[in-house]
mmCIF file of C-alpha atoms in Angstrom:
data_model
loop_
_atom_site.group_PDB
_atom_site.id
_atom_site.type_symbol
_atom_site.label_atom_id
_atom_site.label_comp_id
_atom_site.label_asym_id
_atom_site.label_seq_id
_atom_site.Cartn_x
_atom_site.Cartn_y
_atom_site.Cartn_z
ATOM 1 C CA UNK A 1 -19.298 -1.425 6.905
ATOM 2 C CA UNK A 2 -19.654 -5.247 6.353
ATOM 3 C CA UNK A 3 -20.784 -4.416 2.648
ATOM 4 C CA UNK A 4 -16.924 -2.717 2.072
ATOM 5 C CA UNK A 5 -15.523 -5.947 3.160
ATOM 6 C CA UNK A 6 -17.647 -7.977 0.685
ATOM 7 C CA UNK A 7 -16.669 -5.682 -2.179
ATOM 8 C CA UNK A 8 -13.193 -5.821 -1.433
ATOM 9 C CA UNK A 9 -12.985 -9.893 -0.839
ATOM 10 C CA UNK A 10 -14.635 -10.085 -4.203
ATOM 11 C CA UNK A 11 -12.075 -8.016 -5.908
ATOM 12 C CA UNK A 12 -9.133 -9.874 -4.529
ATOM 13 C CA UNK A 13 -10.715 -13.471 -4.717
ATOM 14 C CA UNK A 14 -11.616 -12.735 -8.284
ATOM 15 C CA UNK A 15 -8.283 -11.599 -9.265
ATOM 16 C CA UNK A 16 -6.583 -14.772 -7.350
ATOM 17 C CA UNK A 17 -8.808 -17.349 -9.019
ATOM 18 C CA UNK A 18 -8.482 -15.524 -12.540
ATOM 19 C CA UNK A 19 -5.275 -14.130 -12.374
ATOM 20 C CA UNK A 20 -6.408 -10.954 -13.365
ATOM 21 C CA UNK A 21 -5.772 -7.472 -11.902
ATOM 22 C CA UNK A 22 -8.410 -5.975 -10.112
ATOM 23 C CA UNK A 23 -8.236 -2.918 -7.572
ATOM 24 C CA UNK A 24 -5.814 -4.750 -5.568
ATOM 25 C CA UNK A 25 -3.777 -6.550 -7.947
ATOM 26 C CA UNK A 26 -2.946 -10.315 -7.154
ATOM 27 C CA UNK A 27 -0.706 -12.578 -9.308
ATOM 28 C CA UNK A 28 -1.640 -15.637 -11.093
ATOM 29 C CA UNK A 29 -1.219 -18.289 -8.847
ATOM 30 C CA UNK A 30 0.001 -21.989 -9.369
ATOM 31 C CA UNK A 31 1.913 -20.952 -12.521
ATOM 32 C CA UNK A 32 5.127 -18.622 -12.813
ATOM 33 C CA UNK A 33 8.459 -19.325 -11.396
ATOM 34 C CA UNK A 34 7.853 -16.896 -8.286
ATOM 35 C CA UNK A 35 7.893 -19.388 -4.761
ATOM 36 C CA UNK A 36 6.315 -18.791 -1.926
ATOM 37 C CA UNK A 37 8.116 -18.107 1.293
ATOM 38 C CA UNK A 38 6.396 -18.751 4.510
ATOM 39 C CA UNK A 39 7.416 -16.994 7.779
ATOM 40 C CA UNK A 40 7.539 -20.207 10.087
ATOM 41 C CA UNK A 41 10.674 -19.469 11.731
ATOM 42 C CA UNK A 42 9.481 -15.817 12.863
ATOM 43 C CA UNK A 43 5.695 -16.697 14.045
ATOM 44 C CA UNK A 44 7.147 -17.420 17.688
ATOM 45 C CA UNK A 45 9.930 -14.908 17.820
ATOM 46 C CA UNK A 46 8.663 -11.878 15.797
ATOM 47 C CA UNK A 47 5.100 -12.509 15.736
ATOM 48 C CA UNK A 48 4.607 -13.048 11.832
ATOM 49 C CA UNK A 49 0.925 -14.173 12.079
ATOM 50 C CA UNK A 50 -1.871 -13.570 9.904
ATOM 51 C CA UNK A 51 -5.257 -13.240 11.626
ATOM 52 C CA UNK A 52 -6.048 -16.735 11.509
ATOM 53 C CA UNK A 53 -2.865 -17.375 13.202
ATOM 54 C CA UNK A 54 -0.992 -19.055 9.963
ATOM 55 C CA UNK A 55 2.284 -17.715 9.092
ATOM 56 C CA UNK A 56 2.810 -14.291 7.197
ATOM 57 C CA UNK A 57 4.397 -15.173 3.629
ATOM 58 C CA UNK A 58 5.667 -13.386 0.191
ATOM 59 C CA UNK A 59 6.593 -14.337 -3.021
ATOM 60 C CA UNK A 60 9.975 -13.571 -4.908
ATOM 61 C CA UNK A 61 10.968 -13.128 -8.604
ATOM 62 C CA UNK A 62 14.815 -12.900 -8.719
ATOM 63 C CA UNK A 63 16.237 -10.356 -11.084
ATOM 64 C CA UNK A 64 18.555 -10.639 -13.850
ATOM 65 C CA UNK A 65 20.955 -8.966 -15.685
ATOM 66 C CA UNK A 66 21.300 -5.366 -15.030
ATOM 67 C CA UNK A 67 18.496 -5.648 -12.187
ATOM 68 C CA UNK A 68 20.256 -8.252 -10.574
ATOM 69 C CA UNK A 69 20.628 -6.040 -7.366
ATOM 70 C CA UNK A 70 17.650 -3.850 -7.813
ATOM 71 C CA UNK A 71 14.418 -4.561 -6.284
ATOM 72 C CA UNK A 72 10.560 -3.866 -6.487
ATOM 73 C CA UNK A 73 8.782 -4.331 -2.773
ATOM 74 C CA UNK A 74 5.177 -4.402 -3.155
ATOM 75 C CA UNK A 75 2.241 -4.522 -0.398
ATOM 76 C CA UNK A 76 -0.842 -5.992 -1.205
ATOM 77 C CA UNK A 77 -3.832 -4.085 -0.780
ATOM 78 C CA UNK A 78 -7.354 -5.297 0.581
ATOM 79 C CA UNK A 79 -8.890 -2.906 2.904
ATOM 80 C CA UNK A 80 -8.823 -3.170 6.608
ATOM 81 C CA UNK A 81 -10.269 -4.728 9.492
ATOM 82 C CA UNK A 82 -13.720 -2.629 10.582
ATOM 83 C CA UNK A 83 -14.696 -4.775 13.439
ATOM 84 C CA UNK A 84 -14.198 -7.924 15.410
ATOM 85 C CA UNK A 85 -16.406 -9.544 13.361
ATOM 86 C CA UNK A 86 -14.997 -8.261 10.359
ATOM 87 C CA UNK A 87 -11.777 -9.383 11.143
ATOM 88 C CA UNK A 88 -13.161 -13.025 12.344
ATOM 89 C CA UNK A 89 -14.605 -12.999 8.216
ATOM 90 C CA UNK A 90 -11.348 -12.017 6.962
ATOM 91 C CA UNK A 91 -9.744 -14.801 8.694
ATOM 92 C CA UNK A 92 -11.104 -17.284 6.867
ATOM 93 C CA UNK A 93 -10.402 -15.868 3.510
ATOM 94 C CA UNK A 94 -7.086 -15.198 1.704
ATOM 95 C CA UNK A 95 -7.185 -11.735 3.254
ATOM 96 C CA UNK A 96 -6.812 -13.139 6.760
ATOM 97 C CA UNK A 97 -4.782 -16.632 6.106
ATOM 98 C CA UNK A 98 -1.743 -17.675 4.177
ATOM 99 C CA UNK A 99 -3.704 -21.180 4.034
ATOM 100 C CA UNK A 100 -5.327 -20.443 0.532
ATOM 101 C CA UNK A 101 -2.282 -19.180 -1.487
ATOM 102 C CA UNK A 102 -0.207 -21.583 -3.766
ATOM 103 C CA UNK A 103 3.263 -22.510 -3.684
ATOM 104 C CA UNK A 104 3.945 -19.981 -7.033
ATOM 105 C CA UNK A 105 3.136 -17.147 -8.581
ATOM 106 C CA UNK A 106 3.593 -15.372 -11.995
ATOM 107 C CA UNK A 107 5.095 -11.623 -10.742
ATOM 108 C CA UNK A 108 6.295 -10.950 -14.036
ATOM 109 C CA UNK A 109 2.977 -11.562 -15.901
ATOM 110 C CA UNK A 110 1.050 -8.963 -13.800
ATOM 111 C CA UNK A 111 0.716 -5.672 -15.268
ATOM 112 C CA UNK A 112 2.525 -2.010 -14.510
ATOM 113 C CA UNK A 113 4.633 -1.835 -12.131
ATOM 114 C CA UNK A 114 5.426 -5.632 -11.807
ATOM 115 C CA UNK A 115 5.312 -6.434 -15.778
ATOM 116 C CA UNK A 116 8.359 -7.956 -17.014
ATOM 117 C CA UNK A 117 7.870 -6.230 -20.361
ATOM 118 C CA UNK A 118 10.460 -3.693 -21.086
ATOM 119 C CA UNK A 119 7.707 -1.206 -23.039
ATOM 120 C CA UNK A 120 5.552 -1.284 -20.139
ATOM 121 C CA UNK A 121 7.762 -1.278 -17.395
ATOM 122 C CA UNK A 122 11.299 0.329 -18.918
ATOM 123 C CA UNK A 123 12.614 0.886 -15.337
ATOM 124 C CA UNK A 124 11.949 -2.301 -13.407
ATOM 125 C CA UNK A 125 11.032 -4.585 -15.694
ATOM 126 C CA UNK A 126 14.042 -6.786 -14.869
ATOM 127 C CA UNK A 127 14.521 -5.993 -11.147
ATOM 128 C CA UNK A 128 13.675 -8.693 -8.412
ATOM 129 C CA UNK A 129 9.944 -8.400 -7.231
ATOM 130 C CA UNK A 130 8.519 -9.037 -4.008
ATOM 131 C CA UNK A 131 4.553 -9.431 -3.473
ATOM 132 C CA UNK A 132 3.824 -9.153 0.375
ATOM 133 C CA UNK A 133 0.458 -11.002 0.940
ATOM 134 C CA UNK A 134 -1.708 -8.956 2.865
ATOM 135 C CA UNK A 135 -3.261 -10.961 5.603
ATOM 136 C CA UNK A 136 -3.315 -8.942 8.981
ATOM 137 C CA UNK A 137 -6.190 -6.406 8.254
ATOM 138 C CA UNK A 138 -4.141 -3.690 9.293
ATOM 139 C CA UNK A 139 -1.900 -2.156 6.551
ATOM 140 C CA UNK A 140 1.229 -4.157 8.125
ATOM 141 C CA UNK A 141 1.050 -1.721 11.270
ATOM 142 C CA UNK A 142 -0.551 -3.671 14.294
ATOM 143 C CA UNK A 143 0.680 -5.850 16.779
ATOM 144 C CA UNK A 144 -1.375 -6.618 19.550
ATOM 145 C CA UNK A 145 0.288 -8.902 22.036
ATOM 146 C CA UNK A 146 -2.979 -10.631 22.721
ATOM 147 C CA UNK A 147 -5.131 -12.680 20.357
ATOM 148 C CA UNK A 148 -8.844 -11.672 20.595
ATOM 149 C CA UNK A 149 -11.161 -14.962 20.867
ATOM 150 C CA UNK A 150 -14.423 -14.096 18.998
ATOM 151 C CA UNK A 151 -16.895 -17.239 18.339
ATOM 152 C CA UNK A 152 -14.147 -19.892 19.796
ATOM 153 C CA UNK A 153 -11.125 -18.430 17.606
ATOM 154 C CA UNK A 154 -8.029 -16.664 18.228
ATOM 155 C CA UNK A 155 -7.697 -13.612 15.779
ATOM 156 C CA UNK A 156 -4.067 -11.858 15.926
ATOM 157 C CA UNK A 157 -3.266 -8.455 14.824
ATOM 158 C CA UNK A 158 0.517 -8.894 14.043
ATOM 159 C CA UNK A 159 1.185 -7.251 10.692
ATOM 160 C CA UNK A 160 4.079 -5.049 11.978
ATOM 161 C CA UNK A 161 5.607 -8.835 13.057
ATOM 162 C CA UNK A 162 4.915 -9.772 9.335
ATOM 163 C CA UNK A 163 6.445 -6.646 8.200
ATOM 164 C CA UNK A 164 9.732 -7.010 9.992
ATOM 165 C CA UNK A 165 10.157 -10.457 9.407
ATOM 166 C CA UNK A 166 9.588 -10.038 5.871
ATOM 167 C CA UNK A 167 12.468 -7.411 5.954
ATOM 168 C CA UNK A 168 14.822 -9.659 8.084
ATOM 169 C CA UNK A 169 14.306 -12.637 5.493
ATOM 170 C CA UNK A 170 14.574 -10.846 2.560
ATOM 171 C CA UNK A 171 18.056 -9.401 3.678
ATOM 172 C CA UNK A 172 19.019 -12.655 5.354
ATOM 173 C CA UNK A 173 18.124 -15.169 2.691
ATOM 174 C CA UNK A 174 17.357 -13.571 -0.645
ATOM 175 C CA UNK A 175 19.878 -10.976 -0.877
ATOM 176 C CA UNK A 176 18.274 -7.670 0.082
ATOM 177 C CA UNK A 177 21.509 -6.807 1.927
ATOM 178 C CA UNK A 178 23.024 -6.302 -1.326
ATOM 179 C CA UNK A 179 20.781 -4.188 -3.035
ATOM 180 C CA UNK A 180 21.725 -0.931 -5.068
ATOM 181 C CA UNK A 181 18.352 0.245 -5.766
ATOM 182 C CA UNK A 182 14.723 -0.719 -3.873
ATOM 183 C CA UNK A 183 11.471 0.680 -5.090
ATOM 184 C CA UNK A 184 8.730 0.088 -1.772
ATOM 185 C CA UNK A 185 5.377 0.238 -3.491
ATOM 186 C CA UNK A 186 1.970 -0.943 -2.804
ATOM 187 C CA UNK A 187 -1.840 -0.529 -3.887
ATOM 188 C CA UNK A 188 -4.496 0.571 -1.830
ATOM 189 C CA UNK A 189 -4.412 -0.930 2.023
ATOM 190 C CA UNK A 190 -0.668 -1.738 0.724
ATOM 191 C CA UNK A 191 -0.339 1.996 -0.746
ATOM 192 C CA UNK A 192 -1.155 3.584 2.677
ATOM 193 C CA UNK A 193 1.461 0.975 4.154
ATOM 194 C CA UNK A 194 3.903 2.352 1.928
ATOM 195 C CA UNK A 195 3.773 6.050 3.732
ATOM 196 C CA UNK A 196 3.716 4.276 6.924
ATOM 197 C CA UNK A 197 6.565 2.104 6.443
ATOM 198 C CA UNK A 198 8.632 3.799 4.047
ATOM 199 C CA UNK A 199 11.346 5.466 6.322
ATOM 200 C CA UNK A 200 11.320 2.264 8.548
ATOM 201 C CA UNK A 201 12.317 0.002 4.897
ATOM 202 C CA UNK A 202 14.955 2.740 4.321
ATOM 203 C CA UNK A 203 16.513 2.123 8.117
ATOM 204 C CA UNK A 204 16.900 -1.584 7.349
ATOM 205 C CA UNK A 205 18.696 -1.583 3.979
ATOM 206 C CA UNK A 206 22.325 -0.989 3.514
ATOM 207 C CA UNK A 207 23.080 3.027 3.888
ATOM 208 C CA UNK A 208 24.607 3.116 0.376
ATOM 209 C CA UNK A 209 21.183 1.759 -1.244
ATOM 210 C CA UNK A 210 19.075 4.292 -2.857
ATOM 211 C CA UNK A 211 15.469 3.752 -1.889
ATOM 212 C CA UNK A 212 12.505 5.546 -3.200
ATOM 213 C CA UNK A 213 8.589 4.853 -2.160
ATOM 214 C CA UNK A 214 5.614 4.353 -4.766
ATOM 215 C CA UNK A 215 2.289 4.513 -2.950
ATOM 216 C CA UNK A 216 -0.201 3.677 -5.531
ATOM 217 C CA UNK A 217 -3.962 4.764 -4.153
ATOM 218 C CA UNK A 218 -2.994 4.863 -0.767
ATOM 219 C CA UNK A 219 -3.763 8.652 0.016
ATOM 220 C CA UNK A 220 -7.227 7.755 2.110
ATOM 221 C CA UNK A 221 -8.728 11.274 3.196
ATOM 222 C CA UNK A 222 -9.737 11.783 6.809
ATOM 223 C CA UNK A 223 -13.463 12.575 5.760
ATOM 224 C CA UNK A 224 -15.994 11.824 7.868
ATOM 225 C CA UNK A 225 -18.856 10.816 5.383
ATOM 226 C CA UNK A 226 -22.086 8.624 5.630
ATOM 227 C CA UNK A 227 -19.618 5.455 5.600
ATOM 228 C CA UNK A 228 -18.043 6.413 8.585
ATOM 229 C CA UNK A 229 -14.590 5.248 7.104
ATOM 230 C CA UNK A 230 -12.373 7.923 9.765
ATOM 231 C CA UNK A 231 -14.173 6.252 12.848
ATOM 232 C CA UNK A 232 -13.561 2.723 11.642
ATOM 233 C CA UNK A 233 -9.967 3.922 11.041
ATOM 234 C CA UNK A 234 -10.179 5.109 14.611
ATOM 235 C CA UNK A 235 -11.190 1.791 15.896
ATOM 236 C CA UNK A 236 -8.726 -0.007 14.214
ATOM 237 C CA UNK A 237 -6.025 2.447 15.457
ATOM 238 C CA UNK A 238 -6.673 1.218 18.935
ATOM 239 C CA UNK A 239 -7.819 -2.292 18.711
ATOM 240 C CA UNK A 240 -4.382 -3.352 16.267
ATOM 241 C CA UNK A 241 -2.325 -1.199 18.783
ATOM 242 C CA UNK A 242 -0.602 0.167 15.624
ATOM 243 C CA UNK A 243 1.450 2.849 17.281
ATOM 244 C CA UNK A 244 4.657 0.741 16.734
ATOM 245 C CA UNK A 245 4.008 0.280 13.445
ATOM 246 C CA UNK A 246 3.662 4.134 12.129
ATOM 247 C CA UNK A 247 5.940 6.692 11.176
ATOM 248 C CA UNK A 248 8.172 7.204 14.232
ATOM 249 C CA UNK A 249 8.425 10.912 13.778
ATOM 250 C CA UNK A 250 4.986 11.431 13.203
ATOM 251 C CA UNK A 251 4.378 9.281 16.568
ATOM 252 C CA UNK A 252 6.785 11.699 18.495
ATOM 253 C CA UNK A 253 5.083 14.806 17.200
ATOM 254 C CA UNK A 254 1.782 13.808 18.352
ATOM 255 C CA UNK A 255 3.053 12.432 21.587
ATOM 256 C CA UNK A 256 2.104 15.787 23.470
ATOM 257 C CA UNK A 257 -1.873 15.202 21.612
ATOM 258 C CA UNK A 258 -2.259 11.500 22.333
ATOM 259 C CA UNK A 259 -6.193 12.078 21.599
ATOM 260 C CA UNK A 260 -4.879 12.871 18.118
ATOM 261 C CA UNK A 261 -2.220 10.473 17.578
ATOM 262 C CA UNK A 262 -4.636 8.032 15.555
ATOM 263 C CA UNK A 263 -3.802 10.852 12.718
ATOM 264 C CA UNK A 264 -0.654 8.896 12.203
ATOM 265 C CA UNK A 265 -2.411 5.966 10.825
ATOM 266 C CA UNK A 266 -3.607 7.941 7.744
ATOM 267 C CA UNK A 267 -1.185 9.403 4.913
ATOM 268 C CA UNK A 268 -2.245 13.004 4.713
ATOM 269 C CA UNK A 269 -0.950 13.396 8.361
ATOM 270 C CA UNK A 270 2.068 11.150 8.247
ATOM 271 C CA UNK A 271 3.251 12.689 4.672
ATOM 272 C CA UNK A 272 4.824 15.756 6.410
ATOM 273 C CA UNK A 273 6.834 13.088 8.244
ATOM 274 C CA UNK A 274 8.375 11.054 5.515
ATOM 275 C CA UNK A 275 12.273 11.589 4.953
ATOM 276 C CA UNK A 276 12.917 9.160 2.355
ATOM 277 C CA UNK A 277 12.158 9.951 -1.698
ATOM 278 C CA UNK A 278 8.226 9.138 -2.476
ATOM 279 C CA UNK A 279 6.427 9.883 -5.498
ATOM 280 C CA UNK A 280 2.578 9.332 -5.073
ATOM 281 C CA UNK A 281 0.382 8.005 -7.556
ATOM 282 C CA UNK A 282 -3.339 9.007 -6.934
ATOM 283 C CA UNK A 283 -6.486 9.651 -8.582
ATOM 284 C CA UNK A 284 -8.298 12.834 -7.680
ATOM 285 C CA UNK A 285 -11.479 11.108 -8.071
ATOM 286 C CA UNK A 286 -10.628 7.534 -6.499
ATOM 287 C CA UNK A 287 -12.900 4.873 -7.422
ATOM 288 C CA UNK A 288 -12.760 3.492 -3.802
ATOM 289 C CA UNK A 289 -12.595 6.573 -1.855
ATOM 290 C CA UNK A 290 -15.853 7.983 -3.520
ATOM 291 C CA UNK A 291 -18.464 5.536 -2.510
ATOM 292 C CA UNK A 292 -16.408 4.388 0.837
ATOM 293 C CA UNK A 293 -15.584 7.311 2.317
ATOM 294 C CA UNK A 294 -17.649 10.282 0.578
ATOM 295 C CA UNK A 295 -20.557 8.022 0.262
ATOM 296 C CA UNK A 296 -22.247 10.338 -2.534
ATOM 297 C CA UNK A 297 -22.908 9.865 -6.339
ATOM 298 C CA UNK A 298 -23.162 13.783 -6.646
ATOM 299 C CA UNK A 299 -21.084 15.325 -9.400
ATOM 300 C CA UNK A 300 -20.697 18.242 -7.529
ATOM 301 C CA UNK A 301 -19.720 16.628 -4.105
ATOM 302 C CA UNK A 302 -17.196 14.551 -5.970
ATOM 303 C CA UNK A 303 -15.893 17.189 -7.504
ATOM 304 C CA UNK A 304 -15.186 19.143 -4.291
ATOM 305 C CA UNK A 305 -14.128 15.916 -2.476
ATOM 306 C CA UNK A 306 -11.459 15.775 -5.358
ATOM 307 C CA UNK A 307 -10.413 19.091 -5.206
ATOM 308 C CA UNK A 308 -10.280 18.563 -1.048
ATOM 309 C CA UNK A 309 -7.952 15.852 -1.883
ATOM 310 C CA UNK A 310 -5.395 17.890 -4.280
ATOM 311 C CA UNK A 311 -5.042 20.559 -2.060
ATOM 312 C CA UNK A 312 -4.131 18.081 0.957
ATOM 313 C CA UNK A 313 -1.558 16.044 -1.103
ATOM 314 C CA UNK A 314 0.003 19.094 -2.265
ATOM 315 C CA UNK A 315 0.118 20.811 0.791
ATOM 316 C CA UNK A 316 1.214 17.669 2.946
ATOM 317 C CA UNK A 317 3.561 15.635 0.912
ATOM 318 C CA UNK A 318 4.424 17.845 -2.467
ATOM 319 C CA UNK A 319 6.410 20.313 0.411
ATOM 320 C CA UNK A 320 8.629 17.798 1.191
ATOM 321 C CA UNK A 321 11.774 18.447 -0.661
ATOM 322 C CA UNK A 322 12.131 15.069 -2.217
ATOM 323 C CA UNK A 323 8.640 13.940 -3.041
ATOM 324 C CA UNK A 324 6.738 14.170 -6.276
ATOM 325 C CA UNK A 325 3.350 13.487 -7.027
ATOM 326 C CA UNK A 326 1.034 11.984 -9.792
ATOM 327 C CA UNK A 327 -2.937 13.218 -9.820
ATOM 328 C CA UNK A 328 -4.895 11.993 -12.684
ATOM 329 C CA UNK A 329 -8.992 12.689 -12.948
ATOM 330 C CA UNK A 330 -9.483 9.182 -13.829
ATOM 331 C CA UNK A 331 -12.383 7.666 -12.019
ATOM 332 C CA UNK A 332 -10.129 4.299 -10.553
ATOM 333 C CA UNK A 333 -8.593 2.803 -7.973
ATOM 334 C CA UNK A 334 -5.011 1.443 -8.426
ATOM 335 C CA UNK A 335 -3.582 0.877 -11.630
ATOM 336 C CA UNK A 336 -3.344 3.211 -14.822
ATOM 337 C CA UNK A 337 -0.101 2.156 -15.488
ATOM 338 C CA UNK A 338 0.639 2.744 -18.580
ATOM 339 C CA UNK A 339 -2.955 3.347 -19.890
ATOM 340 C CA UNK A 340 -3.498 7.270 -18.296
ATOM 341 C CA UNK A 341 -1.106 9.833 -19.475
ATOM 342 C CA UNK A 342 -0.769 13.275 -17.984
ATOM 343 C CA UNK A 343 0.606 15.369 -21.002
ATOM 344 C CA UNK A 344 2.521 12.594 -23.262
ATOM 345 C CA UNK A 345 4.036 11.397 -20.112
ATOM 346 C CA UNK A 346 2.500 7.804 -18.489
ATOM 347 C CA UNK A 347 3.279 7.045 -14.769
ATOM 348 C CA UNK A 348 6.263 4.846 -15.666
ATOM 349 C CA UNK A 349 8.028 7.484 -17.670
ATOM 350 C CA UNK A 350 7.019 9.951 -14.628
ATOM 351 C CA UNK A 351 8.367 7.633 -12.203
ATOM 352 C CA UNK A 352 11.773 7.282 -13.883
ATOM 353 C CA UNK A 353 11.986 10.831 -14.402
ATOM 354 C CA UNK A 354 11.323 11.337 -10.604
ATOM 355 C CA UNK A 355 13.509 8.144 -9.612
ATOM 356 C CA UNK A 356 16.355 9.463 -11.685
ATOM 357 C CA UNK A 357 16.207 13.114 -10.484
ATOM 358 C CA UNK A 358 14.316 12.677 -7.070
ATOM 359 C CA UNK A 359 12.277 15.678 -8.019
ATOM 360 C CA UNK A 360 14.693 17.998 -9.201
ATOM 361 C CA UNK A 361 13.313 18.380 -12.482
ATOM 362 C CA UNK A 362 9.624 18.056 -11.965
ATOM 363 C CA UNK A 363 7.548 16.879 -8.922
ATOM 364 C CA UNK A 364 3.902 17.300 -9.819
ATOM 365 C CA UNK A 365 2.310 15.321 -12.985
ATOM 366 C CA UNK A 366 -1.279 16.875 -12.730
ATOM 367 C CA UNK A 367 -4.097 16.342 -14.639
ATOM 368 C CA UNK A 368 -6.793 18.942 -13.681
ATOM 369 C CA UNK A 369 -9.997 18.017 -15.108
ATOM 370 C CA UNK A 370 -13.443 17.910 -13.601
ATOM 371 C CA UNK A 371 -15.339 14.784 -13.072
ATOM 372 C CA UNK A 372 -16.584 12.871 -14.933
ATOM 373 C CA UNK A 373 -13.746 12.795 -17.273
ATOM 374 C CA UNK A 374 -13.764 9.330 -19.837
ATOM 375 C CA UNK A 375 -11.306 10.579 -21.588
ATOM 376 C CA UNK A 376 -8.656 10.900 -18.577
ATOM 377 C CA UNK A 377 -8.604 7.175 -18.367
ATOM 378 C CA UNK A 378 -6.553 6.818 -21.646
#
């Protein structure tokens, strides 16, 4: 699994350096007017530590005009720790430490759902924007009271501490408590975080606020292919101590089946318990899942995998009364806003339609094509 780690670090660090959107979108750093906020005041009392013990952090771009009290909150992606050595390596990078990150970032200059361009992002272009830096390796879910000492270094698993500290700081110091509208989102491992924590976010916001989830490419399948993805996630479930950081209703449902409680760390099992409105963005042929979960280049197997993902997400998520799904057949992981279309609608249009109606008008946007489909990406 070390190869997977290296791939994800390259994606994220290239984006940090060049300011371009890769599989886990990262803003241009050292420019722009979104300051970094370090969670120093929450390290001792809430455990808001990155893997290396440095404080968690986030970037915040203030909204304006009609978006002054509306918020887009994004969990950064970037894979997971898969063993202690992997976590040790991540702790020396921007995926495990807040030290490499700069004091400012350009959030409005990012693509897709961050864009400050009203033509690209018509509903959220002028909203408050929060970019939660991902440095815990557990999709903001772990909370192990004890550090793991490896090669003389203490490694901390405190993602849930970072999550809770961020929520507290945004409510207390940035005005989130006055929000009228909140979209909770994230890409890749941050997309999984959206599934896991959406109801928790909703519980911490004003009861009058409208809260909707927008997970992007976070519906990772529980499939035991040659890469052993499910095995690594089960290792993380136990080593990170993620139980307190998972959907509470899912955890309760599996309390009588403790041997299967790890399932709540997967979107496909936690989706039926999500109560907050949610609109999932997902490729049927996810460009990360195909090599790193299925572990095959065979088109026949890829189409079977895509069909299984399709059936699973429709059965597990779309049966919720306030849930919607965007399922495209483009080979990609995250992004595609606004390039990919289903019929005449792109992701921005589809999400706004869902957001306004909470799925009462249309719940499923489905691009039913076989792999490979080059035309599906534009």
